Amino acid sequence: MQLRYSFRLYPNGPQRAALARGFGCARVVFNDALRARKDAHEQGRPYPRTGELSKQVITEAKKTEARAWLGQVSAVVLQQSLRDLDTAYANFFASIRGTHKGPKIAEPRFKSRKDNRHSIRFTANARWKMTPGGDLSLPRIGDVRVKWSRALPSVPSTVTVVKNAAGRYFASFVVETAPETLPAVEPVVGIDLGLGHFAVLSDGTKIDAPRFLRRAEKNLKREQRRLSRKAKGSNNRDKARVKVARAHARVADARREFHHHLSTRIIRENQAIAVEDLAVKGLARTRLAKSVHDAGWSAFVTMMEYKAAKFGRDFHRIGRFEPTSQVCSACGVKDGPKPLHIRVWECGTCRTVLDRDINAAINVAKAAGLAVSARGAQVRPVLVPAQRGEAGTHRDGQTTVVGIPVLRAGSGSQGHFDTFLGRGVALNVFGHTLDVLGKRR
């Protein structure tokens, strides 16, 4: 399987200028090729092929005075920009035909130098390499310092240099990795994702929602107010924009780290995992939109899915229309929908008192075909009726049944415990003896 590894880059001043030049040249080639294809479509001509575009917007353009500076960057970077345009058109046409998995994809648009993200890609033809000192040697840029947080599992063939909105640089590698099968374990788990608790497991474990965005709102509001006061187009506004972007990046990094730690723990401790396919896009249109985005359910589920494939675990998604919160996990009877404020409910059939979230997690696991116990969902055990031999009149003359007392009023009201008698219940309250029908005697 293929995995992406990202590492932080720390280019110096000249290297940042060279990278900015590479970003700009790749953007211009992409826009020129996109304009050529749009003009051909408007004039009724067939789309020019990649070879024709390469000759027109790269080879011939370098000979002109207006595009002579394209020769200052690696030719591989410009060719990969054309490959990106081909991929964008292929995804767009596949989306129109309905053969593309996922949401609909719009037609490729022109890139702007004010975009939040810029990237260039180097293939093996560019002869990039990792130096013995641990730097990343890029053509026309130099040896860039890298923060290696872990070793790559195999030798990558390409590297993509990315600059995000916060002004941080990253080197992204896509490498082939072999599956690492973990030792088999017995537990299986169903997961119910929510907002009050980020995740509730079918074994009764509840994981609190960190709410990274909510906790950082005070700082974000302060930086955004400062940004709103800066004049548009000024250098101070650009500096304030970077501060806002860095504040958001810290929140995103903390959320991603939380997702990685939790997903790895669940994968290691369970042999099979089941989750519900939530309609995140629909929930993001409600008044809970900020909390839904802050939770990051989609990213968390995606992490668990690829880690399950990597470590040899079973991963299941159940349909979003499965009534996991309406079905009793003890007896399987559907008890109907319930408002969100009801967190504990009693089954109308078996009278089991259930925790709403744990019950839903157990039903998620059962819908995926996993064998889990329903005992974890019970808030308190059900009442077990007395056996036939324990209640009623006994032929041997015994008039009481040991262990089934009836509570009477306290000692201050002349009360004490009475027991079941052969003909009913006798209760002494305030000096009056009442039988089961409430008659004074």
Coordinates of N, CA and C in Angstrom, one line a residue, residues 7-226:
F7 N 7.5 15.9 6.2 CA 8.5 16.3 7.1 C 8.7 17.9 7.0
R8 N 9.0 18.5 8.1 CA 9.1 20.0 8.1 C 10.4 20.4 7.4
L9 N 10.4 21.4 6.6 CA 11.5 21.9 5.9 C 11.8 23.3 6.5
Y10 N 13.1 23.6 6.5 CA 13.6 24.9 7.1 C 14.5 25.6 6.1
P11 N 14.0 26.1 4.9 CA 14.9 26.8 4.0 C 15.4 28.1 4.5
N12 N 16.6 28.5 4.0 CA 17.1 29.8 4.4 C 16.6 30.9 3.4
G13 N 17.1 32.1 3.5 CA 16.6 33.2 2.7 C 16.7 32.9 1.2
P14 N 17.9 32.6 0.6 CA 18.0 32.4 -0.8 C 17.1 31.2 -1.2
Q15 N 17.1 30.2 -0.4 CA 16.3 29.0 -0.8 C 14.8 29.3 -0.8
R16 N 14.3 30.1 0.1 CA 12.9 30.5 0.1 C 12.6 31.3 -1.2
A17 N 13.5 32.1 -1.6 CA 13.3 32.9 -2.9 C 13.3 32.0 -4.1
A18 N 14.2 30.9 -4.1 CA 14.2 30.0 -5.2 C 12.9 29.2 -5.2
L19 N 12.4 28.8 -4.0 CA 11.1 28.1 -3.9 C 10.0 28.9 -4.4
A20 N 10.0 30.2 -4.0 CA 8.9 31.1 -4.5 C 9.0 31.2 -6.0
R21 N 10.2 31.2 -6.6 CA 10.3 31.3 -8.1 C 9.7 30.0 -8.7
G22 N 10.0 28.9 -8.0 CA 9.5 27.6 -8.6 C 7.9 27.6 -8.5
F23 N 7.4 28.0 -7.4 CA 5.9 28.1 -7.2 C 5.3 29.0 -8.3
G24 N 5.9 30.1 -8.6 CA 5.4 31.0 -9.6 C 5.5 30.5 -11.0
C25 N 6.6 29.9 -11.3 CA 6.7 29.3 -12.7 C 5.7 28.2 -12.9
A26 N 5.6 27.3 -11.9 CA 4.6 26.2 -12.0 C 3.2 26.7 -12.2
R27 N 2.9 27.8 -11.4 CA 1.6 28.4 -11.5 C 1.3 29.0 -12.9
V28 N 2.3 29.6 -13.5 CA 2.1 30.3 -14.8 C 1.9 29.2 -15.9
V29 N 2.7 28.1 -15.8 CA 2.6 27.1 -16.8 C 1.2 26.4 -16.7
F30 N 0.7 26.2 -15.5 CA -0.6 25.6 -15.3 C -1.7 26.5 -15.9
N31 N -1.6 27.8 -15.6 CA -2.6 28.7 -16.1 C -2.5 28.9 -17.6
D32 N -1.3 28.9 -18.2 CA -1.2 29.0 -19.7 C -1.8 27.8 -20.4
A33 N -1.5 26.6 -19.8 CA -2.1 25.4 -20.4 C -3.6 25.3 -20.2
L34 N -4.1 25.8 -19.1 CA -5.6 25.8 -18.9 C -6.2 26.8 -19.8
R35 N -5.6 27.9 -20.1 CA -6.2 28.9 -21.0 C -6.2 28.3 -22.4
A36 N -5.1 27.6 -22.8 CA -5.1 27.0 -24.1 C -6.2 26.0 -24.3
R37 N -6.5 25.2 -23.3 CA -7.6 24.2 -23.4 C -8.9 24.9 -23.4
K38 N -9.1 25.9 -22.6 CA -10.4 26.6 -22.6 C -10.7 27.3 -23.9
D39 N -9.6 27.9 -24.6 CA -9.8 28.5 -25.9 C -10.2 27.5 -26.9
A40 N -9.5 26.3 -26.8 CA -9.8 25.3 -27.8 C -11.3 24.8 -27.7
H41 N -11.7 24.7 -26.4 CA -13.1 24.3 -26.2 C -14.1 25.3 -26.7
E42 N -13.8 26.6 -26.5 CA -14.7 27.7 -26.9 C -14.8 27.7 -28.4
Q43 N -13.7 27.4 -29.1 CA -13.7 27.5 -30.6 C -14.1 26.2 -31.2
G44 N -14.5 25.2 -30.4 CA -15.0 23.9 -31.0 C -13.9 23.0 -31.4
R45 N -12.6 23.3 -31.1 CA -11.5 22.4 -31.5 C -11.3 21.4 -30.4
P46 N -10.7 20.2 -30.7 CA -10.4 19.2 -29.7 C -9.3 19.8 -28.7
Y47 N -9.3 19.2 -27.5 CA -8.3 19.6 -26.5 C -6.9 19.3 -27.0
P48 N -6.0 20.2 -26.8 CA -4.6 19.9 -27.2 C -4.0 18.9 -26.2
R49 N -3.2 18.0 -26.8 CA -2.6 17.0 -25.9 C -1.5 17.5 -25.1
T50 N -1.0 16.7 -24.1 CA 0.0 17.2 -23.2 C 1.3 17.5 -23.9
G51 N 1.6 16.7 -25.0 CA 2.8 17.0 -25.7 C 2.8 18.3 -26.4
E52 N 1.6 18.6 -27.0 CA 1.5 19.9 -27.7 C 1.5 21.1 -26.7
L53 N 0.9 20.9 -25.5 CA 0.9 21.9 -24.5 C 2.3 22.1 -24.0
S54 N 3.1 21.0 -23.8 CA 4.5 21.2 -23.3 C 5.3 22.0 -24.3
K55 N 5.1 21.7 -25.6 CA 5.9 22.5 -26.6 C 5.5 23.9 -26.6
Q56 N 4.1 24.2 -26.4 CA 3.6 25.5 -26.6 C 3.9 26.4 -25.3
V57 N 3.6 25.9 -24.1 CA 3.7 26.8 -22.9 C 5.0 26.6 -22.2
I58 N 5.9 25.7 -22.6 CA 7.2 25.6 -21.9 C 8.3 25.8 -22.9
T59 N 8.4 24.9 -23.9 CA 9.6 25.0 -24.8 C 9.6 26.3 -25.6
E60 N 8.5 26.6 -26.3 CA 8.4 27.8 -27.1 C 8.3 29.1 -26.2
A61 N 7.7 29.0 -25.0 CA 7.5 30.1 -24.2 C 8.9 30.6 -23.6
K62 N 9.8 29.7 -23.4 CA 11.1 30.0 -22.9 C 11.9 30.9 -23.8
K63 N 11.6 30.8 -25.1 CA 12.3 31.6 -26.1 C 11.8 33.0 -26.3
T64 N 10.6 33.3 -25.6 CA 10.1 34.6 -25.7 C 10.6 35.5 -24.6
E65 N 10.6 36.8 -24.7 CA 11.0 37.7 -23.7 C 10.1 37.7 -22.5
A66 N 8.8 37.5 -22.7 CA 7.8 37.5 -21.6 C 7.9 36.3 -20.7
R67 N 8.4 35.2 -21.2 CA 8.5 34.0 -20.4 C 9.9 33.4 -20.3
A68 N 10.9 34.2 -20.5 CA 12.3 33.7 -20.5 C 12.7 33.2 -19.1
W69 N 12.0 33.8 -18.1 CA 12.4 33.4 -16.7 C 12.0 32.0 -16.3
L70 N 11.2 31.3 -17.2 CA 10.8 29.9 -17.0 C 12.1 29.0 -17.0
G71 N 13.2 29.5 -17.6 CA 14.4 28.7 -17.6 C 15.2 28.7 -16.3
Q72 N 14.7 29.5 -15.4 CA 15.4 29.6 -14.1 C 15.1 28.5 -13.1
V73 N 14.1 27.7 -13.4 CA 13.7 26.6 -12.5 C 13.9 25.2 -13.3
S74 N 13.8 24.2 -12.5 CA 13.9 22.8 -13.1 C 12.8 22.5 -14.1
A75 N 13.1 22.0 -15.2 CA 12.1 21.6 -16.2 C 11.1 20.6 -15.7
V76 N 11.6 19.8 -14.8 CA 10.7 18.7 -14.2 C 9.5 19.4 -13.5
V77 N 9.8 20.4 -12.8 CA 8.7 21.1 -12.1 C 7.6 21.6 -13.0
L78 N 8.0 22.1 -14.2 CA 7.0 22.6 -15.2 C 6.3 21.5 -15.8
Q79 N 7.0 20.4 -16.1 CA 6.3 19.2 -16.7 C 5.3 18.6 -15.7
Q80 N 5.6 18.6 -14.4 CA 4.7 18.0 -13.4 C 3.5 18.9 -13.2
S81 N 3.6 20.2 -13.5 CA 2.5 21.1 -13.4 C 1.5 20.8 -14.5
L82 N 2.0 20.4 -15.7 CA 1.1 19.9 -16.8 C 0.4 18.6 -16.4
R83 N 1.1 17.7 -15.7 CA 0.5 16.5 -15.3 C -0.6 16.7 -14.3
D84 N -0.4 17.7 -13.4 CA -1.5 18.1 -12.5 C -2.7 18.6 -13.2
L85 N -2.5 19.3 -14.3 CA -3.7 19.8 -15.1 C -4.4 18.6 -15.7
D86 N -3.7 17.6 -16.2 CA -4.3 16.4 -16.8 C -5.1 15.7 -15.8
T87 N -4.5 15.5 -14.6 CA -5.2 14.8 -13.5 C -6.5 15.6 -13.1
A88 N -6.5 16.9 -13.1 CA -7.6 17.7 -12.7 C -8.7 17.5 -13.8
Y89 N -8.4 17.5 -15.0 CA -9.4 17.3 -16.1 C -9.9 15.9 -16.0
A90 N -9.1 14.9 -15.8 CA -9.5 13.5 -15.7 C -10.5 13.3 -14.6
N91 N -10.3 13.9 -13.4 CA -11.2 13.8 -12.3 C -12.5 14.6 -12.6
F92 N -12.4 15.7 -13.3 CA -13.6 16.5 -13.6 C -14.5 15.7 -14.6
F93 N -13.9 15.1 -15.6 CA -14.8 14.3 -16.6 C -15.3 13.0 -15.9
A94 N -14.5 12.4 -15.0 CA -15.0 11.2 -14.3 C -16.2 11.6 -13.4
S95 N -16.1 12.8 -12.8 CA -17.2 13.2 -12.0 C -18.5 13.5 -12.8
I96 N -18.3 14.0 -14.0 CA -19.5 14.2 -14.9 C -20.1 12.9 -15.3
R97 N -19.3 11.9 -15.6 CA -19.8 10.6 -16.0 C -20.3 9.8 -14.8
G98 N -20.0 10.2 -13.6 CA -20.4 9.5 -12.5 C -19.6 8.3 -12.1
T99 N -18.4 8.2 -12.6 CA -17.5 7.1 -12.3 C -16.4 7.5 -11.2
H100 N -16.5 8.8 -10.8 CA -15.5 9.2 -9.8 C -16.1 9.0 -8.4
K101 N -15.4 8.4 -7.5 CA -15.8 8.1 -6.2 C -15.7 9.4 -5.3
G102 N -16.7 9.7 -4.6 CA -16.7 10.8 -3.7 C -17.5 12.0 -4.3
P103 N -17.4 13.2 -3.7 CA -18.2 14.3 -4.1 C -17.9 14.7 -5.5
K104 N -18.8 15.5 -6.1 CA -18.6 16.1 -7.5 C -17.4 17.0 -7.5
I105 N -16.7 17.0 -8.6 CA -15.5 17.8 -8.7 C -15.8 18.9 -9.8
A106 N -15.4 20.1 -9.5 CA -15.6 21.2 -10.5 C -14.6 21.2 -11.5
E107 N -14.8 22.0 -12.5 CA -13.8 22.2 -13.6 C -12.6 22.9 -13.1
P108 N -11.4 22.5 -13.6 CA -10.2 23.2 -13.1 C -10.2 24.7 -13.3
R109 N -9.7 25.4 -12.3 CA -9.7 26.8 -12.2 C -8.3 27.4 -12.3
F110 N -8.2 28.6 -12.6 CA -6.9 29.3 -12.7 C -6.3 29.5 -11.2
K111 N -5.0 29.3 -11.1 CA -4.4 29.5 -9.8 C -4.0 30.9 -9.6
S112 N -3.9 31.3 -8.4 CA -3.5 32.7 -8.0 C -2.3 32.7 -7.1
R113 N -1.5 33.7 -7.2 CA -0.4 33.9 -6.3 C -0.8 34.1 -4.9
K114 N -2.1 34.4 -4.7 CA -2.7 34.7 -3.3 C -3.3 33.4 -2.7
D115 N -3.2 32.3 -3.4 CA -3.7 31.1 -2.9 C -3.0 30.7 -1.6
N116 N -3.7 30.0 -0.7 CA -3.2 29.6 0.6 C -2.1 28.5 0.5
R117 N -2.2 27.8 -0.5 CA -1.2 26.6 -0.6 C -0.5 26.6 -2.0
H118 N 0.8 26.4 -1.9 CA 1.6 26.3 -3.1 C 2.4 25.0 -3.1
S119 N 2.6 24.4 -4.2 CA 3.4 23.2 -4.2 C 4.1 23.0 -5.6
I120 N 5.2 22.3 -5.5 CA 6.0 21.9 -6.7 C 6.4 20.4 -6.5
R121 N 6.6 19.7 -7.5 CA 6.9 18.3 -7.4 C 8.2 17.9 -8.2
F122 N 9.1 17.2 -7.6 CA 10.3 16.7 -8.3 C 10.2 15.2 -8.4
T123 N 10.5 14.7 -9.6 CA 10.6 13.2 -9.8 C 12.0 12.8 -9.8
A124 N 12.2 11.5 -10.1 CA 13.6 11.0 -10.1 C 14.4 11.6 -11.2
N125 N 13.7 12.1 -12.3 CA 14.5 12.7 -13.4 C 15.1 14.0 -13.0
A126 N 14.6 14.6 -11.9 CA 15.2 15.9 -11.5 C 16.5 15.7 -10.7
R127 N 16.8 14.4 -10.3 CA 18.0 14.0 -9.6 C 18.1 14.7 -8.3
W128 N 17.0 14.7 -7.6 CA 17.0 15.2 -6.2 C 17.5 14.0 -5.3
K129 N 18.0 14.3 -4.2 CA 18.6 13.3 -3.3 C 18.6 13.8 -1.9
M130 N 18.9 12.8 -1.0 CA 19.1 13.1 0.4 C 20.6 13.0 0.7
T131 N 21.1 14.1 1.2 CA 22.6 14.1 1.5 C 22.9 13.3 2.7
P132 N 24.2 12.9 2.8 CA 24.7 12.2 4.0 C 24.4 12.9 5.3
G133 N 24.4 14.3 5.2 CA 24.2 15.1 6.4 C 22.7 15.2 6.8
G134 N 21.8 14.6 6.0 CA 20.4 14.6 6.4 C 19.6 15.8 5.7
D135 N 20.2 16.5 4.8 CA 19.5 17.6 4.1 C 18.9 17.0 2.8
L136 N 17.9 17.8 2.3 CA 17.3 17.4 1.1 C 17.8 18.3 -0.1
S137 N 18.5 17.7 -1.0 CA 19.1 18.4 -2.1 C 18.1 18.5 -3.3
L138 N 17.7 19.7 -3.6 CA 16.7 20.0 -4.7 C 17.4 20.8 -5.8
P139 N 17.2 20.4 -7.1 CA 17.8 21.2 -8.2 C 17.3 22.6 -8.2
R140 N 18.3 23.5 -8.5 CA 18.1 24.9 -8.6 C 17.7 25.6 -7.3
I141 N 17.7 24.8 -6.2 CA 17.3 25.3 -4.9 C 18.4 25.1 -3.9
G142 N 19.0 24.0 -3.8 CA 20.1 23.7 -2.9 C 19.8 22.7 -1.8
D143 N 20.6 22.5 -0.9 CA 20.5 21.6 0.2 C 19.6 22.2 1.3
V144 N 18.4 21.8 1.5 CA 17.4 22.3 2.5 C 17.4 21.5 3.7
R145 N 17.5 22.1 4.9 CA 17.5 21.4 6.1 C 16.1 20.8 6.4
V146 N 16.1 19.5 6.8 CA 14.8 18.8 7.1 C 14.8 18.3 8.5
K147 N 13.7 18.3 9.1 CA 13.5 17.8 10.5 C 12.9 16.3 10.3
W148 N 13.8 15.3 10.3 CA 13.3 14.0 10.1 C 12.8 13.4 11.4
S149 N 11.5 13.2 11.5 CA 10.8 12.7 12.7 C 10.8 11.2 12.8
R150 N 11.0 10.5 11.6 CA 11.1 9.1 11.6 C 11.7 8.7 10.2
A151 N 12.1 7.5 10.1 CA 12.7 6.9 8.9 C 11.7 6.5 7.9
L152 N 12.0 6.7 6.6 CA 11.1 6.3 5.6 C 11.2 4.8 5.4
P153 N 10.1 4.1 5.2 CA 10.1 2.7 5.1 C 10.8 2.2 3.8
S154 N 10.8 3.0 2.7 CA 11.4 2.6 1.5 C 11.9 3.9 0.8
V155 N 12.6 3.7 -0.3 CA 13.1 4.9 -1.1 C 12.1 5.5 -1.9
P156 N 11.7 6.8 -1.7 CA 10.7 7.4 -2.5 C 11.2 7.8 -3.9
S157 N 10.3 7.8 -4.9 CA 10.6 8.2 -6.2 C 10.4 9.7 -6.5
T158 N 9.5 10.3 -5.8 CA 9.1 11.7 -6.0 C 9.1 12.4 -4.6
V159 N 9.2 13.7 -4.6 CA 9.1 14.6 -3.5 C 8.3 15.8 -3.9
T160 N 7.4 16.2 -3.0 CA 6.6 17.4 -3.3 C 6.9 18.4 -2.1
V161 N 7.2 19.6 -2.5 CA 7.5 20.7 -1.6 C 6.3 21.5 -1.5
V162 N 5.8 21.7 -0.3 CA 4.5 22.4 0.0 C 4.8 23.6 0.9
K163 N 4.1 24.7 0.5 CA 4.1 25.9 1.4 C 2.6 26.1 1.8
N164 N 2.3 26.1 3.1 CA 0.9 26.3 3.5 C 0.6 27.8 3.8
A165 N -0.6 28.0 4.3 CA -1.0 29.4 4.5 C -0.2 30.0 5.7
A166 N 0.3 29.2 6.6 CA 1.0 29.7 7.7 C 2.5 30.0 7.4
G167 N 2.9 29.8 6.1 CA 4.2 30.1 5.8 C 5.2 29.0 6.1
R168 N 4.7 27.8 6.4 CA 5.5 26.7 6.8 C 5.8 25.8 5.5
Y169 N 7.0 25.2 5.4 CA 7.4 24.4 4.3 C 7.4 22.9 4.8
F170 N 6.9 22.0 3.9 CA 7.0 20.6 4.1 C 7.4 19.9 2.9
A171 N 8.1 18.8 3.1 CA 8.5 17.8 2.1 C 7.6 16.6 2.2
S172 N 6.9 16.3 1.2 CA 5.9 15.2 1.2 C 6.4 14.1 0.3
F173 N 6.5 12.8 0.9 CA 6.9 11.7 0.1 C 5.8 10.7 0.1
V174 N 5.6 10.1 -1.1 CA 4.6 8.9 -1.2 C 5.5 7.7 -1.4
V175 N 5.4 6.7 -0.5 CA 6.2 5.6 -0.6 C 5.4 4.3 -0.5
E176 N 5.9 3.2 -1.0 CA 5.3 1.9 -0.9 C 5.7 1.3 0.5
T177 N 4.7 0.8 1.2 CA 4.9 0.1 2.5 C 4.3 -1.2 2.5
A178 N 5.0 -2.1 3.1 CA 4.5 -3.5 3.3 C 3.6 -3.6 4.5
P179 N 2.5 -4.4 4.5 CA 1.7 -4.5 5.7 C 2.4 -5.1 6.9
E180 N 2.1 -4.5 8.1 CA 2.7 -5.0 9.3 C 1.7 -5.6 10.2
T181 N 1.5 -6.9 10.1 CA 0.5 -7.6 10.8 C 0.8 -7.7 12.3
L182 N -0.1 -7.1 13.1 CA 0.0 -7.2 14.5 C -0.5 -8.5 15.1
P183 N 0.0 -8.9 16.2 CA -0.5 -10.1 16.9 C -2.1 -10.1 17.0
A184 N -2.7 -11.2 16.8 CA -4.2 -11.3 16.9 C -4.6 -11.1 18.3
V185 N -5.7 -10.4 18.5 CA -6.3 -10.2 19.9 C -7.7 -10.5 19.8
E186 N -8.3 -10.7 21.0 CA -9.7 -11.2 21.1 C -10.8 -10.0 21.0
P187 N -10.5 -8.9 21.6 CA -11.6 -7.9 21.6 C -12.0 -7.4 20.2
V188 N -13.3 -7.1 20.1 CA -13.9 -6.3 19.0 C -14.6 -5.2 19.5
V189 N -14.8 -4.1 18.8 CA -15.4 -2.9 19.3 C -16.2 -2.2 18.3
G190 N -17.3 -1.6 18.7 CA -18.1 -0.7 17.9 C -17.9 0.7 18.5
I191 N -17.9 1.7 17.6 CA -17.6 3.1 18.0 C -18.8 4.0 17.6
D192 N -19.3 4.7 18.6 CA -20.3 5.8 18.3 C -19.6 7.1 18.5
L193 N -19.5 7.9 17.4 CA -18.9 9.2 17.4 C -20.0 10.3 17.8
G194 N -19.6 11.2 18.6 CA -20.5 12.3 19.0 C -19.8 13.6 19.3
L195 N -20.5 14.5 19.9 CA -20.0 15.8 20.3 C -19.8 15.9 21.8
G196 N -20.7 15.4 22.6 CA -20.5 15.4 24.1 C -19.3 14.6 24.4
H197 N -19.2 13.4 23.9 CA -18.0 12.6 24.0 C -17.5 12.4 22.5
F198 N -16.2 12.5 22.3 CA -15.8 12.3 20.9 C -16.0 10.9 20.4
A199 N -15.8 9.9 21.3 CA -16.0 8.5 20.9 C -16.5 7.8 22.1
V200 N -17.5 6.9 21.9 CA -17.9 6.0 22.9 C -17.8 4.6 22.4
L201 N -17.1 3.7 23.1 CA -16.8 2.4 22.6 C -17.9 1.4 23.2
S202 N -18.0 0.3 22.6 CA -19.0 -0.6 23.0 C -18.7 -1.3 24.3
D203 N -17.4 -1.2 24.7 CA -17.1 -1.8 26.0 C -17.3 -0.9 27.2
G204 N -17.9 0.3 26.9 CA -18.3 1.2 28.0 C -17.3 2.4 28.1
T205 N -16.2 2.4 27.4 CA -15.2 3.5 27.4 C -15.7 4.7 26.8
K206 N -15.6 5.8 27.4 CA -16.0 7.1 26.9 C -14.8 8.0 26.8
I207 N -14.6 8.6 25.6 CA -13.4 9.5 25.4 C -14.0 10.9 25.2
D208 N -13.5 11.8 26.1 CA -14.0 13.1 26.0 C -13.5 13.8 24.8
A209 N -14.4 14.8 24.3 CA -14.0 15.6 23.1 C -13.0 16.7 23.5
P210 N -11.9 16.8 22.9 CA -10.9 17.8 23.4 C -11.3 19.2 23.0
R211 N -12.1 19.4 22.0 CA -12.6 20.7 21.6 C -11.5 21.7 21.4
F212 N -10.5 21.4 20.5 CA -9.4 22.2 20.3 C -9.7 23.6 19.8
L213 N -10.7 23.7 18.9 CA -11.1 25.0 18.3 C -11.7 25.8 19.4
R214 N -12.6 25.2 20.2 CA -13.3 26.0 21.2 C -12.3 26.6 22.3
R215 N -11.3 25.8 22.6 CA -10.3 26.3 23.6 C -9.5 27.4 23.0
A216 N -9.3 27.4 21.7 CA -8.4 28.4 21.1 C -9.2 29.6 20.6
E217 N -10.5 29.6 20.8 CA -11.3 30.7 20.2 C -10.9 32.1 20.7
K218 N -10.5 32.2 22.0 CA -10.2 33.5 22.5 C -9.0 34.1 21.8
N219 N -7.9 33.3 21.6 CA -6.8 33.7 20.9 C -7.1 34.0 19.4
L220 N -7.9 33.2 18.8 CA -8.3 33.4 17.4 C -9.0 34.7 17.2
K221 N -10.0 34.9 18.1 CA -10.8 36.2 18.0 C -9.9 37.4 18.1
R222 N -8.9 37.3 19.0 CA -8.0 38.5 19.1 C -7.2 38.7 17.9
E223 N -6.6 37.6 17.3 CA -5.8 37.8 16.1 C -6.7 38.2 14.9
Q224 N -7.9 37.7 14.8 CA -8.8 38.1 13.7 C -9.2 39.6 13.8
R225 N -9.4 40.1 15.1 CA -9.8 41.5 15.2 C -8.6 42.3 14.8
R226 N -7.4 41.9 15.1 CA -6.2 42.7 14.7 C -6.1 42.7 13.1

